[in-house]
Short mmCIF file of C-alpha atoms and ligand atoms in Angstrom, two decimals:
data_model
loop_
_atom_site.label_atom_id
_atom_site.label_comp_id
_atom_site.label_asym_id
_atom_site.label_seq_id
_atom_site.Cartn_x
_atom_site.Cartn_y
_atom_site.Cartn_z
CA MET A 1 0.31 0.14 0.02
CA ILE A 2 1.16 3.83 -0.57
CA ILE A 3 2.46 4.50 2.68
CA SER A 4 1.52 8.37 3.68
CA GLU A 5 2.20 10.95 6.69
CA GLN A 6 0.38 14.19 7.32
CA LYS A 7 1.85 18.38 6.29
CA SER A 8 2.31 19.56 9.66
CA GLN A 9 -0.21 21.84 10.52
CA THR A 10 2.08 25.28 10.14
CA GLU A 11 2.18 23.67 6.50
CA LEU A 12 -1.42 23.49 6.44
CA LEU A 13 -2.77 26.98 7.52
CA VAL A 14 0.19 28.61 4.86
CA GLN A 15 -1.98 25.88 2.46
CA LEU A 16 -5.03 27.88 3.97
CA THR A 17 -4.78 30.97 4.52
CA GLU A 18 -7.99 33.11 3.38
CA LYS A 19 -9.76 29.66 3.03
CA GLU A 20 -13.11 30.13 5.10
CA HIS A 21 -15.10 26.90 3.65
CA ILE A 22 -13.51 23.71 3.36
CA PHE A 23 -14.75 20.66 1.76
CA LEU A 24 -12.21 17.48 3.44
CA ILE A 25 -11.76 14.43 1.61
CA GLY A 26 -9.84 11.02 2.88
CA CYS A 27 -9.53 8.01 1.60
CA ALA A 28 -10.74 4.42 3.19
CA ALA A 29 -7.40 2.49 1.72
CA CYS A 30 -4.46 3.42 2.51
CA ALA A 31 -4.92 6.14 4.78
CA THR A 32 -7.12 4.95 6.99
CA ALA A 33 -4.93 1.99 7.31
CA CYS A 34 -1.89 4.47 7.90
CA LYS A 35 -4.16 6.66 10.51
CA VAL A 36 -3.67 9.65 8.65
CA GLY A 37 -7.11 10.42 6.70
CA GLY A 38 -9.74 7.83 7.29
CA GLU A 39 -13.17 8.45 9.26
CA GLU A 40 -11.06 9.24 12.86
CA GLU A 41 -8.41 11.32 10.93
CA VAL A 42 -11.71 13.44 8.43
CA PHE A 43 -13.10 14.20 12.20
CA GLN A 44 -9.83 15.83 13.96
CA MET A 45 -9.30 17.72 10.82
CA GLN A 46 -12.03 19.07 11.09
CA GLU A 47 -12.28 19.97 14.62
CA TRP A 48 -8.68 21.80 14.29
CA LEU A 49 -9.68 23.83 11.29
CA GLN A 50 -13.50 24.27 13.45
CA SER A 51 -11.45 25.44 16.50
CA LEU A 52 -9.37 28.49 14.19
CA GLY A 53 -12.85 29.28 12.87
CA LYS A 54 -13.13 27.85 8.85
CA GLU A 55 -16.34 26.22 8.62
CA VAL A 56 -15.86 23.00 7.23
CA THR A 57 -18.92 22.65 4.12
CA GLY A 58 -19.05 18.39 4.30
CA SER A 59 -16.54 15.36 4.50
CA VAL A 60 -17.04 12.47 2.00
CA VAL A 61 -14.19 9.85 2.35
CA ILE A 62 -13.97 7.93 -0.62
CA ASP A 63 -13.49 4.06 -0.39
CA GLU A 64 -10.09 4.18 -2.85
CA ALA A 65 -9.46 8.13 -3.66
CA CYS A 66 -6.51 6.91 -6.81
CA HIS A 67 -10.41 5.62 -8.77
CA ILE A 68 -10.53 8.25 -10.37
CA MET A 69 -14.23 7.21 -11.70
CA ARG A 70 -15.33 6.57 -8.53
CA ALA A 71 -13.30 9.37 -6.73
CA GLY A 72 -16.02 11.83 -9.16
CA ARG A 73 -19.28 10.01 -8.29
CA ASP A 74 -18.22 10.35 -4.33
CA LEU A 75 -17.58 14.37 -5.11
CA ARG A 76 -20.94 14.84 -7.79
CA HIS A 77 -22.88 13.36 -3.80
CA HIS A 78 -21.43 15.83 -2.31
CA LYS A 79 -22.46 18.48 -4.87
CA VAL A 80 -23.65 21.25 -2.65
CA ALA A 81 -21.06 21.09 -0.09
CA VAL A 82 -17.97 20.68 -2.74
CA ALA A 83 -19.86 24.23 -4.83
CA ALA A 84 -20.12 26.48 -0.93
CA ALA A 85 -15.68 24.87 -0.46
CA ASP A 86 -13.20 27.49 -1.74
CA ALA A 87 -10.30 25.00 -1.35
CA LEU A 88 -11.07 20.41 -0.95
CA LEU A 89 -8.81 19.82 1.64
CA VAL A 90 -7.76 16.03 0.46
CA LEU A 91 -5.74 13.77 3.35
CA ALA A 92 -5.11 11.06 0.84
CA CYS A 93 -1.58 10.28 -1.51
CA GLY A 94 -0.67 12.28 -3.92
CA ALA A 95 -2.13 9.87 -6.37
CA GLY A 96 -4.86 9.91 -4.33
CA ILE A 97 -5.27 14.03 -4.14
CA GLN A 98 -4.72 14.34 -8.12
CA SER A 99 -8.00 12.08 -7.97
CA ILE A 100 -9.49 15.07 -6.88
CA SER A 101 -7.63 17.35 -9.21
CA ALA A 102 -9.20 15.19 -11.94
CA CYS A 103 -12.14 15.55 -11.28
CA SER A 104 -12.53 19.56 -9.83
CA GLU A 105 -11.35 22.40 -10.81
CA LYS A 106 -11.87 23.90 -7.01
CA ARG A 107 -8.95 24.94 -5.96
CA VAL A 108 -7.03 21.10 -3.59
CA VAL A 109 -5.01 21.51 -1.10
CA GLY A 110 -3.12 18.01 -0.69
CA GLY A 111 -2.88 17.42 3.52
CA LEU A 112 -0.31 14.50 3.31
CA ASN A 113 2.99 13.80 2.16
CA SER A 114 3.42 10.48 -0.12
CA LEU A 115 6.63 8.16 1.03
CA PHE A 116 6.65 4.71 -0.46
CA LEU A 117 5.06 1.88 -1.66
CA GLY A 118 5.15 -0.27 1.77
CA ASN A 119 4.66 -3.35 3.48
CA ILE A 120 2.95 -3.83 7.11
CA ARG A 121 5.55 -5.17 9.41
CA ARG A 122 3.08 -5.13 12.14
CA LEU A 123 -0.41 -2.24 12.82
CA GLY A 124 1.22 0.95 11.83
CA GLN A 125 5.19 -0.21 11.21
CA PHE A 126 5.60 0.27 7.08
CA GLU A 127 8.73 -1.05 5.12
CA GLU A 128 9.82 0.02 1.68
CA LYS A 129 10.84 -3.66 0.22
CA CYS A 130 9.90 -2.61 -3.41
CA SER A 131 9.92 -0.04 -5.56
CA LEU A 132 8.34 -0.38 -9.20
CA CYS A 133 10.72 -0.62 -11.19
CA GLY A 134 9.48 -1.93 -14.16
CA GLU A 135 12.06 -5.25 -14.18
CA CYS A 136 11.86 -7.33 -11.40
CA ILE A 137 14.99 -9.22 -10.69
CA LEU A 138 13.42 -10.79 -7.72
CA ASN A 139 13.53 -14.12 -9.17
CA GLU A 140 17.58 -14.77 -8.89
CA THR A 141 18.43 -12.33 -5.97
CA ALA A 142 16.43 -15.26 -3.29
CA GLY A 143 13.17 -12.79 -3.33
CA ILE A 144 14.84 -9.97 -1.94
CA CYS A 145 14.92 -6.34 -3.73
CA PRO A 146 18.52 -4.86 -3.72
CA VAL A 147 17.56 -2.00 -6.51
CA THR A 148 14.42 -1.48 -2.68
CA ILE A 149 16.21 -2.95 -0.11
CA CYS A 150 20.57 -1.72 -0.78
CA ALA A 151 20.40 2.40 0.33
CA LYS A 152 22.69 2.46 -3.51
CA GLY A 153 20.44 -0.04 -5.94
CA LEU A 154 23.61 -1.56 -6.48
CA LEU A 155 22.93 -5.15 -8.72
CA ASN A 156 26.69 -6.71 -8.29
CA GLY A 157 26.87 -7.68 -4.81
CA PRO A 158 27.94 -5.04 -1.79
CA CYS A 159 29.77 -1.97 -1.72
CA GLY A 160 32.58 -1.55 0.64
CA GLY A 161 30.08 -0.90 3.52
CA VAL A 162 28.63 -3.45 4.68
CA GLU A 163 29.44 -4.02 7.80
CA ASP A 164 28.00 -7.39 9.92
CA GLY A 165 25.83 -7.05 7.70
CA LYS A 166 24.47 -4.05 8.41
CA CYS A 167 24.28 -1.21 5.73
CA GLU A 168 26.39 2.11 5.81
CA THR A 169 23.92 4.53 5.56
CA ASP A 170 21.93 2.91 8.63
CA ARG A 171 23.26 0.22 10.92
CA GLU A 172 19.83 -0.59 12.13
CA LEU A 173 19.16 -1.78 8.52
CA ASP A 174 19.98 -4.93 6.76
CA CYS A 175 22.43 -5.12 4.05
CA ALA A 176 20.41 -6.47 1.33
CA TRP A 177 23.05 -8.10 -0.38
CA HIS A 178 24.36 -9.62 2.56
CA LEU A 179 19.67 -11.26 2.77
CA ILE A 180 20.70 -12.37 -0.37
CA TYR A 181 23.59 -13.91 0.06
CA GLU A 182 22.63 -15.48 3.67
CA ARG A 183 19.12 -16.43 1.63
CA LEU A 184 20.73 -17.79 -1.45
CA LYS A 185 22.61 -20.43 0.55
CA VAL A 186 20.23 -21.21 2.67
CA GLN A 187 18.39 -22.42 -0.81
CA GLY A 188 21.78 -24.30 -2.31
CA ARG A 189 21.50 -22.18 -5.42
CA SER A 190 23.99 -19.09 -7.07
CA GLY A 191 21.52 -16.83 -8.10
CA VAL A 192 22.52 -13.49 -9.33
CA PHE A 193 25.98 -14.01 -8.04
CA ALA A 194 26.05 -16.44 -11.31
CA ARG A 195 26.73 -13.46 -13.62
CA THR A 196 27.02 -9.83 -14.10
CA VAL A 197 23.89 -7.67 -13.50
CA GLU A 198 23.63 -5.47 -16.64
CA PRO A 199 23.23 -1.93 -16.26
CA LYS A 200 19.68 -1.50 -15.11
CA ASN A 201 16.85 -0.80 -17.81
CA TRP A 202 16.11 2.61 -16.23
CA GLY A 203 13.69 3.15 -19.88
CA LYS A 204 11.03 0.34 -17.97
CA LYS A 205 10.73 3.53 -15.55
CA PHE A 206 8.89 6.36 -17.93
CA LYS A 207 7.44 8.40 -16.56
CA PRO A 208 4.58 9.17 -15.74
CA GLY A 209 3.71 5.61 -16.51
CA ARG A 210 1.06 3.99 -18.87
CA HIS A 211 -0.31 0.66 -18.38
CA GLU A 212 -3.38 -0.84 -20.50
CA ASN A 213 -4.86 -4.56 -18.72
CA LYS A 214 -3.83 -7.42 -21.96
CA LYS A 215 -7.00 -9.36 -21.45
CA MET B 1 51.19 4.76 -22.81
CA SER B 2 50.91 5.64 -18.89
CA THR B 3 54.01 4.56 -16.65
CA PHE B 4 52.27 3.18 -13.55
CA ARG B 5 50.43 1.10 -16.49
CA GLN B 6 53.57 0.42 -17.98
CA LYS B 7 55.76 0.55 -14.59
CA ILE B 8 52.03 -2.39 -13.43
CA GLU B 9 52.49 -4.66 -16.81
CA GLN B 10 56.49 -4.86 -15.81
CA GLY B 11 55.62 -6.34 -12.50
CA THR B 12 57.17 -3.32 -11.02
CA PHE B 13 56.62 -2.61 -7.43
CA VAL B 14 54.03 0.77 -7.53
CA ILE B 15 53.84 2.90 -5.00
CA THR B 16 50.35 5.91 -4.86
CA ALA B 17 49.38 8.47 -3.19
CA GLU B 18 45.90 11.08 -3.62
CA VAL B 19 45.23 13.70 -3.00
CA ALA B 20 41.72 15.33 -2.87
CA PRO B 21 40.69 18.74 -4.73
CA PRO B 22 39.64 21.98 -3.17
CA LYS B 23 36.41 22.88 -1.91
CA GLY B 24 36.90 26.29 -3.66
CA VAL B 25 38.39 26.89 -7.00
CA ASP B 26 41.94 27.68 -5.65
CA VAL B 27 43.83 24.58 -6.64
CA THR B 28 47.71 26.44 -4.36
CA ALA B 29 47.39 23.87 -2.02
CA ALA B 30 46.51 20.38 -3.96
CA LEU B 31 49.12 20.96 -5.87
CA ALA B 32 52.03 21.80 -3.95
CA THR B 33 51.01 18.59 -1.64
CA VAL B 34 50.96 16.86 -4.86
CA ARG B 35 54.71 18.41 -6.25
CA SER B 36 55.74 17.34 -2.06
CA LEU B 37 55.11 14.27 -2.87
CA ALA B 38 58.62 12.12 -3.41
CA GLY B 39 58.51 8.59 -5.22
CA ILE B 40 55.52 8.00 -5.83
CA ASP B 41 54.02 6.87 -9.60
CA ALA B 42 50.86 7.96 -9.50
CA VAL B 43 48.03 9.63 -7.05
CA ASN B 44 44.55 9.24 -6.55
CA VAL B 45 42.66 12.64 -7.43
CA THR B 46 39.39 11.88 -4.90
CA ASP B 47 34.95 12.50 -6.67
CA ASN B 48 32.94 13.77 -4.09
CA GLN B 49 35.57 11.87 -1.51
CA GLY B 50 33.09 10.65 1.60
CA ALA B 51 30.06 12.59 -0.94
CA ASN B 52 31.77 15.72 0.37
CA MET B 53 31.31 18.52 -3.08
CA ARG B 54 34.64 19.63 -4.25
CA MET B 55 36.14 20.92 -7.23
CA SER B 56 35.75 18.08 -9.94
CA PRO B 57 38.21 14.87 -9.67
CA LEU B 58 39.18 15.77 -13.42
CA ALA B 59 39.52 18.98 -13.30
CA LEU B 60 42.47 18.31 -10.85
CA ALA B 61 43.69 15.21 -12.94
CA SER B 62 44.14 17.14 -15.52
CA LEU B 63 45.73 20.15 -13.87
CA LEU B 64 48.21 17.13 -12.14
CA LEU B 65 49.77 16.03 -15.54
CA ARG B 66 50.18 19.40 -16.41
CA GLU B 67 52.14 19.37 -13.35
CA GLY B 68 54.35 15.79 -14.79
CA VAL B 69 52.86 14.06 -12.28
CA GLU B 70 50.49 10.49 -12.92
CA PRO B 71 46.89 11.08 -12.27
CA ILE B 72 44.36 8.11 -11.75
CA LEU B 73 41.08 9.79 -11.52
CA GLN B 74 38.79 8.35 -9.56
CA LEU B 75 35.30 8.15 -9.93
CA THR B 76 31.53 7.57 -7.88
CA CYS B 77 28.63 5.52 -9.48
CA ARG B 78 26.68 8.04 -6.76
CA ASP B 79 26.51 11.19 -9.19
CA ARG B 80 26.69 11.43 -12.11
CA ASN B 81 23.83 8.83 -14.74
CA ARG B 82 25.82 6.56 -17.49
CA MET B 83 26.12 9.44 -19.55
CA ALA B 84 27.38 11.69 -17.85
CA LEU B 85 30.12 9.87 -16.21
CA GLN B 86 30.82 8.36 -20.13
CA SER B 87 31.00 12.05 -21.29
CA ASP B 88 33.39 13.07 -18.24
CA LEU B 89 35.48 9.06 -19.37
CA LEU B 90 35.56 10.94 -23.06
CA GLY B 91 37.21 13.41 -22.12
CA ALA B 92 39.09 12.50 -19.62
CA ALA B 93 41.03 10.85 -22.21
CA ALA B 94 40.70 13.97 -24.57
CA LEU B 95 42.58 15.50 -21.73
CA GLY B 96 45.35 12.85 -21.57
CA VAL B 97 44.12 11.47 -18.33
CA THR B 98 43.57 7.68 -18.35
CA ASN B 99 44.55 6.06 -14.94
CA LEU B 100 40.87 5.25 -13.36
CA LEU B 101 39.81 4.28 -10.14
CA LEU B 102 35.97 3.13 -10.73
CA ILE B 103 34.19 3.08 -7.16
CA SER B 104 30.42 3.03 -5.78
CA GLY B 105 31.09 5.27 -3.54
CA ASP B 106 29.87 7.05 -0.33
CA HIS B 107 25.93 7.33 0.22
CA PRO B 108 25.02 11.16 -0.25
CA GLY B 109 23.36 10.74 3.00
CA PHE B 110 26.93 11.15 4.78
CA GLY B 111 28.37 14.01 2.64
CA ASP B 112 27.55 17.30 2.73
CA HIS B 113 24.17 17.78 0.62
CA PRO B 114 22.40 15.03 2.21
CA GLN B 115 19.26 16.37 0.39
CA ALA B 116 21.22 15.42 -2.58
CA ARG B 117 19.48 12.69 -5.03
CA ALA B 118 21.56 9.48 -5.00
CA VAL B 119 22.04 8.47 -8.65
CA PHE B 120 23.95 4.73 -8.89
CA ASP B 121 21.96 4.53 -12.05
CA LEU B 122 25.47 2.15 -12.46
CA ASP B 123 27.42 0.26 -9.87
CA SER B 124 31.29 -0.08 -10.36
CA VAL B 125 30.71 -3.58 -11.92
CA GLN B 126 28.69 -1.98 -14.90
CA LEU B 127 30.52 0.93 -14.87
CA LEU B 128 34.61 -1.19 -15.64
CA GLN B 129 32.27 -2.86 -17.65
CA THR B 130 31.28 0.86 -19.94
CA VAL B 131 35.04 1.73 -19.90
CA GLY B 132 35.59 -2.06 -20.99
CA ARG B 133 32.20 -0.91 -24.06
CA LEU B 134 35.01 2.76 -24.14
CA ASN B 135 37.87 0.78 -24.29
CA SER B 136 36.30 -1.36 -27.56
CA GLY B 137 35.73 1.27 -29.17
CA GLU B 138 32.05 2.64 -28.22
CA ASP B 139 29.51 3.19 -25.90
CA LEU B 140 26.75 1.53 -24.34
CA SER B 141 24.89 2.16 -26.76
CA GLY B 142 27.30 0.89 -29.40
CA ALA B 143 27.37 3.19 -31.19
CA LYS B 144 31.32 3.80 -33.02
CA LEU B 145 33.44 6.36 -30.89
CA THR B 146 36.31 8.28 -33.39
CA GLY B 147 38.99 7.71 -31.37
CA VAL B 148 39.25 5.04 -29.13
CA PRO B 149 39.96 5.28 -25.71
CA GLN B 150 43.18 3.24 -23.63
CA PHE B 151 42.07 3.53 -20.18
CA PHE B 152 43.84 2.04 -17.02
CA THR B 153 41.34 0.87 -15.26
CA GLY B 154 41.31 0.11 -11.25
CA ALA B 155 38.93 -1.28 -8.73
CA ALA B 156 38.68 -1.19 -4.72
CA MET B 157 38.39 -3.95 -2.42
CA THR B 158 37.77 -4.50 0.92
CA PRO B 159 40.03 -7.50 1.85
CA GLU B 160 39.03 -7.22 5.27
CA ALA B 161 34.71 -7.63 4.87
CA GLU B 162 32.99 -9.99 5.92
CA PRO B 163 31.27 -12.33 4.75
CA PHE B 164 34.29 -13.15 2.84
CA GLU B 165 33.24 -15.15 0.34
CA LEU B 166 30.19 -12.41 -0.29
CA ILE B 167 33.21 -9.91 -0.26
CA PHE B 168 35.18 -11.60 -2.89
CA GLN B 169 31.87 -12.89 -5.41
CA LYS B 170 32.36 -9.45 -6.46
CA TYR B 171 35.95 -8.99 -6.62
CA ARG B 172 35.62 -12.01 -8.88
CA LYS B 173 33.42 -9.64 -10.96
CA LYS B 174 35.31 -6.84 -10.84
CA VAL B 175 38.10 -8.51 -12.68
CA GLU B 176 35.82 -10.32 -14.51
CA ALA B 177 34.12 -7.08 -16.00
CA GLY B 178 38.15 -5.80 -16.61
CA ALA B 179 39.27 -4.44 -13.83
CA GLN B 180 43.34 -4.46 -14.62
CA PHE B 181 44.17 -3.51 -10.55
CA PHE B 182 42.83 -2.27 -7.82
CA GLN B 183 43.94 -0.46 -4.55
CA THR B 184 42.46 -2.50 -1.81
CA GLN B 185 41.05 -0.55 1.22
CA ALA B 186 43.19 0.39 4.89
CA VAL B 187 44.59 -3.73 6.07
CA TYR B 188 46.02 -3.56 9.63
CA ASP B 189 46.05 -7.50 10.04
CA LEU B 190 48.37 -8.99 7.41
CA THR B 191 47.09 -12.44 7.98
CA ARG B 192 43.36 -11.50 6.89
CA MET B 193 45.57 -10.23 3.87
CA GLU B 194 47.68 -13.17 3.09
CA HIS B 195 44.33 -14.87 2.66
CA PHE B 196 43.08 -12.57 0.55
CA MET B 197 45.77 -12.16 -1.18
CA ALA B 198 45.75 -16.63 -1.56
CA ALA B 199 42.35 -16.44 -3.40
CA ALA B 200 42.42 -13.54 -5.65
CA ARG B 201 46.44 -14.50 -6.40
CA PRO B 202 44.83 -17.02 -9.01
CA LEU B 203 42.94 -14.67 -10.89
CA GLY B 204 46.30 -12.50 -11.98
CA ARG B 205 45.85 -9.31 -10.99
CA PRO B 206 48.26 -6.34 -9.11
CA VAL B 207 47.23 -5.92 -6.27
CA LEU B 208 48.25 -1.65 -4.07
CA LEU B 209 47.86 -2.70 -0.15
CA GLY B 210 46.05 0.08 1.28
CA VAL B 211 47.87 1.50 3.38
CA LEU B 212 46.15 4.72 6.28
CA LEU B 213 49.03 6.47 8.01
CA LEU B 214 47.87 5.78 12.10
CA ARG B 215 48.50 9.28 13.96
CA SER B 216 47.14 7.69 16.91
CA ALA B 217 45.51 5.16 19.12
CA GLY B 218 42.03 7.91 19.00
CA MET B 219 42.45 8.26 15.72
CA ALA B 220 42.64 3.49 15.75
CA ARG B 221 39.69 3.61 18.01
CA PHE B 222 37.73 5.99 15.29
CA LEU B 223 38.32 4.19 12.34
CA ASN B 224 36.88 0.63 13.81
CA ALA B 225 34.30 2.37 15.21
CA HIS B 226 33.42 4.09 12.04
CA ILE B 227 34.65 3.08 8.66
CA PRO B 228 33.77 -0.26 7.15
CA GLY B 229 35.93 -2.71 7.09
CA VAL B 230 38.49 -1.11 8.33
CA ARG B 231 39.67 -2.99 11.42
CA VAL B 232 43.36 -2.04 13.63
CA GLY B 233 43.50 -4.91 16.24
CA ALA B 234 43.72 -4.29 20.11
CA ALA B 235 48.07 -4.79 19.87
CA LEU B 236 48.32 -2.09 17.21
CA ILE B 237 46.84 0.62 19.35
CA GLU B 238 48.39 -0.22 22.69
CA ARG B 239 51.90 0.57 20.42
CA LEU B 240 49.64 3.37 19.43
CA ALA B 241 48.88 4.28 22.88
CA ALA B 242 51.72 3.32 24.20
CA ALA B 243 54.20 4.82 22.19
CA GLN B 244 55.63 8.41 23.13
CA ASN B 245 55.32 9.89 19.73
CA PRO B 246 53.07 8.10 18.50
CA LEU B 247 52.60 9.83 14.76
CA ASP B 248 56.45 7.80 14.50
CA GLU B 249 54.42 4.41 15.72
CA GLY B 250 51.65 4.93 13.10
CA VAL B 251 54.80 5.04 10.33
CA ALA B 252 56.25 2.32 11.76
CA ILE B 253 52.84 0.25 11.67
CA ALA B 254 52.67 1.56 7.81
CA ARG B 255 56.75 0.28 7.61
CA GLU B 256 55.40 -2.76 8.19
CA GLN B 257 53.17 -3.10 6.16
CA VAL B 258 54.75 -1.27 3.12
CA ALA B 259 56.90 -4.55 3.72
CA TYR B 260 54.69 -6.58 2.94
CA ALA B 261 52.92 -5.07 0.18
CA ARG B 262 57.17 -5.81 -0.68
CA ASP B 263 56.83 -9.32 -0.51
CA HIS B 264 52.74 -10.08 -1.27
CA CYS B 265 51.08 -7.51 -3.30
CA GLN B 266 52.97 -5.74 -6.11
CA GLY B 267 52.54 -1.97 -4.63
CA VAL B 268 50.89 0.10 -2.45
CA HIS B 269 49.02 2.92 -1.83
CA LEU B 270 49.13 5.10 0.30
CA MET B 271 46.38 7.57 3.10
CA THR B 272 48.38 10.34 4.60
CA LEU B 273 45.90 12.88 5.73
CA GLY B 274 48.28 16.32 5.50
CA HIS B 275 51.46 14.07 6.86
CA GLU B 276 52.75 13.88 3.51
CA ASP B 277 55.98 14.27 4.29
CA ARG B 278 56.35 11.26 6.10
CA ILE B 279 56.23 9.32 2.77
CA PRO B 280 60.14 8.84 2.49
CA ALA B 281 60.14 7.90 6.27
CA ILE B 282 57.23 5.49 5.86
CA LEU B 283 59.27 3.74 2.29
CA ARG B 284 62.66 3.95 3.69
S1 SF4 C 301 13.41 -6.49 -8.61
FE1 SF4 C 301 12.86 -4.36 -6.55
S2 SF4 C 301 12.01 -2.16 -7.47
FE2 SF4 C 301 12.06 -4.01 -8.87
S3 SF4 C 301 9.93 -4.49 -9.38
FE3 SF4 C 301 11.36 -5.46 -8.40
S4 SF4 C 301 10.34 -5.76 -6.26
FE4 SF4 C 301 10.15 -3.58 -7.36
S1 SF4 C 302 25.92 -1.90 2.88
FE1 SF4 C 302 24.50 -2.83 1.37
S2 SF4 C 302 22.45 -2.47 1.81
FE2 SF4 C 302 24.38 -0.08 2.43
S3 SF4 C 302 24.49 0.64 0.29
FE3 SF4 C 302 26.40 -1.06 0.84
S4 SF4 C 302 25.40 -3.10 -0.47
FE4 SF4 C 302 23.29 -1.41 -0.73
#
């Protein structure tokens, strides 16, 4: 899921200067799991805005804010409240925020910083394991991603910074290449160590990404 | 052809040192350091070392050539993508800078621009391959070059890093990718160095032992705590702590390392961090 955090109140205050009528939008998927844009956080935001003397014209928590059509439909259901607002404050990831700007020409204020595509370790604790590189190497690396988990995204083994199996950038973090090495050893195969990996095709990561299901 | 290369290819024992480009445009101090180096075959010019932004090493390397000093241009993968690396390499060849040391580079998080975007479009093995392609007359896209560079390509190795098998597989990849010589991280445990050399010798690449001059017991402890793959043993720390003049003791330790290298490696890479005046004593 997409991991996000709330922007600081200081930053939001700047964005909401002279915006006195606000419609609030949350997301029932990732932003809810991250506890930054679910029912509860939308309610807290509403209370904060009201304490500042602003009017909240209405609110909605969209099932999946990244679904452009669904976001549009939900906004239409709240037509009057949306029309009464001079800003839409969106507590969803960057994709969710842009579903809203795709459906409305109103001033959209994003309330979150989107961080990464994350796995859930336990409630409220997330780890980045895949950076969506478009050319997956996991089958050779014992299911451990060097593109993401190695701080430098190295493809041919560790840098000189590995120490006690930890990464030079953060001694709390495992070195991806140490993990890959240990796991391949357990599996009794050489995997990615058997070849020199060619320079990565970053053309696969062309921005903005476009994709259609092939059936 | 570079004299450094000729010497290595003839099996001569070589000595390299290093210089960091200035933070700024005044190269007086850097050139003065380089001029003061006696008995050195080539000088590494570091590339934003420790992820701290400094003058382009290519610029300083070409100034070294004018001084009649042979440079080894260090290039990291941290700051440039494959296009920028190749174009800098072509520029280096045109300026006569042909000795290279190709490394991954420290993460920007360590340096003075921690907000910089880390590039690492290539890794050190792929950069070695890239130089191989340029040496064969074409770029990474397969396009022909006008004029063919003749780079002499070095790579780095940390002999004391663990697990050895994992570290050594990368050494092997670097050899296969075209590394023609190696400069090692500082090694203080010569038994461990011998263990590495025993594995490395069959691959037939000249190895220059990294010799980092120890100033004090405090410095040794700092290296142990903060520099990955560098391990100064308790006995050496003891010697430094007990010494009247710890720097002299450091010179004595360095001399022992050089003596080992004279018998078992093909050179030394001296890192003297401002004590270049001690180099003659280390080599004596
Ligand atoms: S290699 Fe890593 S970043 Fe790329 S798709 Fe696979 S898991 Fe994701
Ligand atoms: S220590 Fe390991 S994970 Fe960290 S940058 Fe180096 S190779 Fe990557």
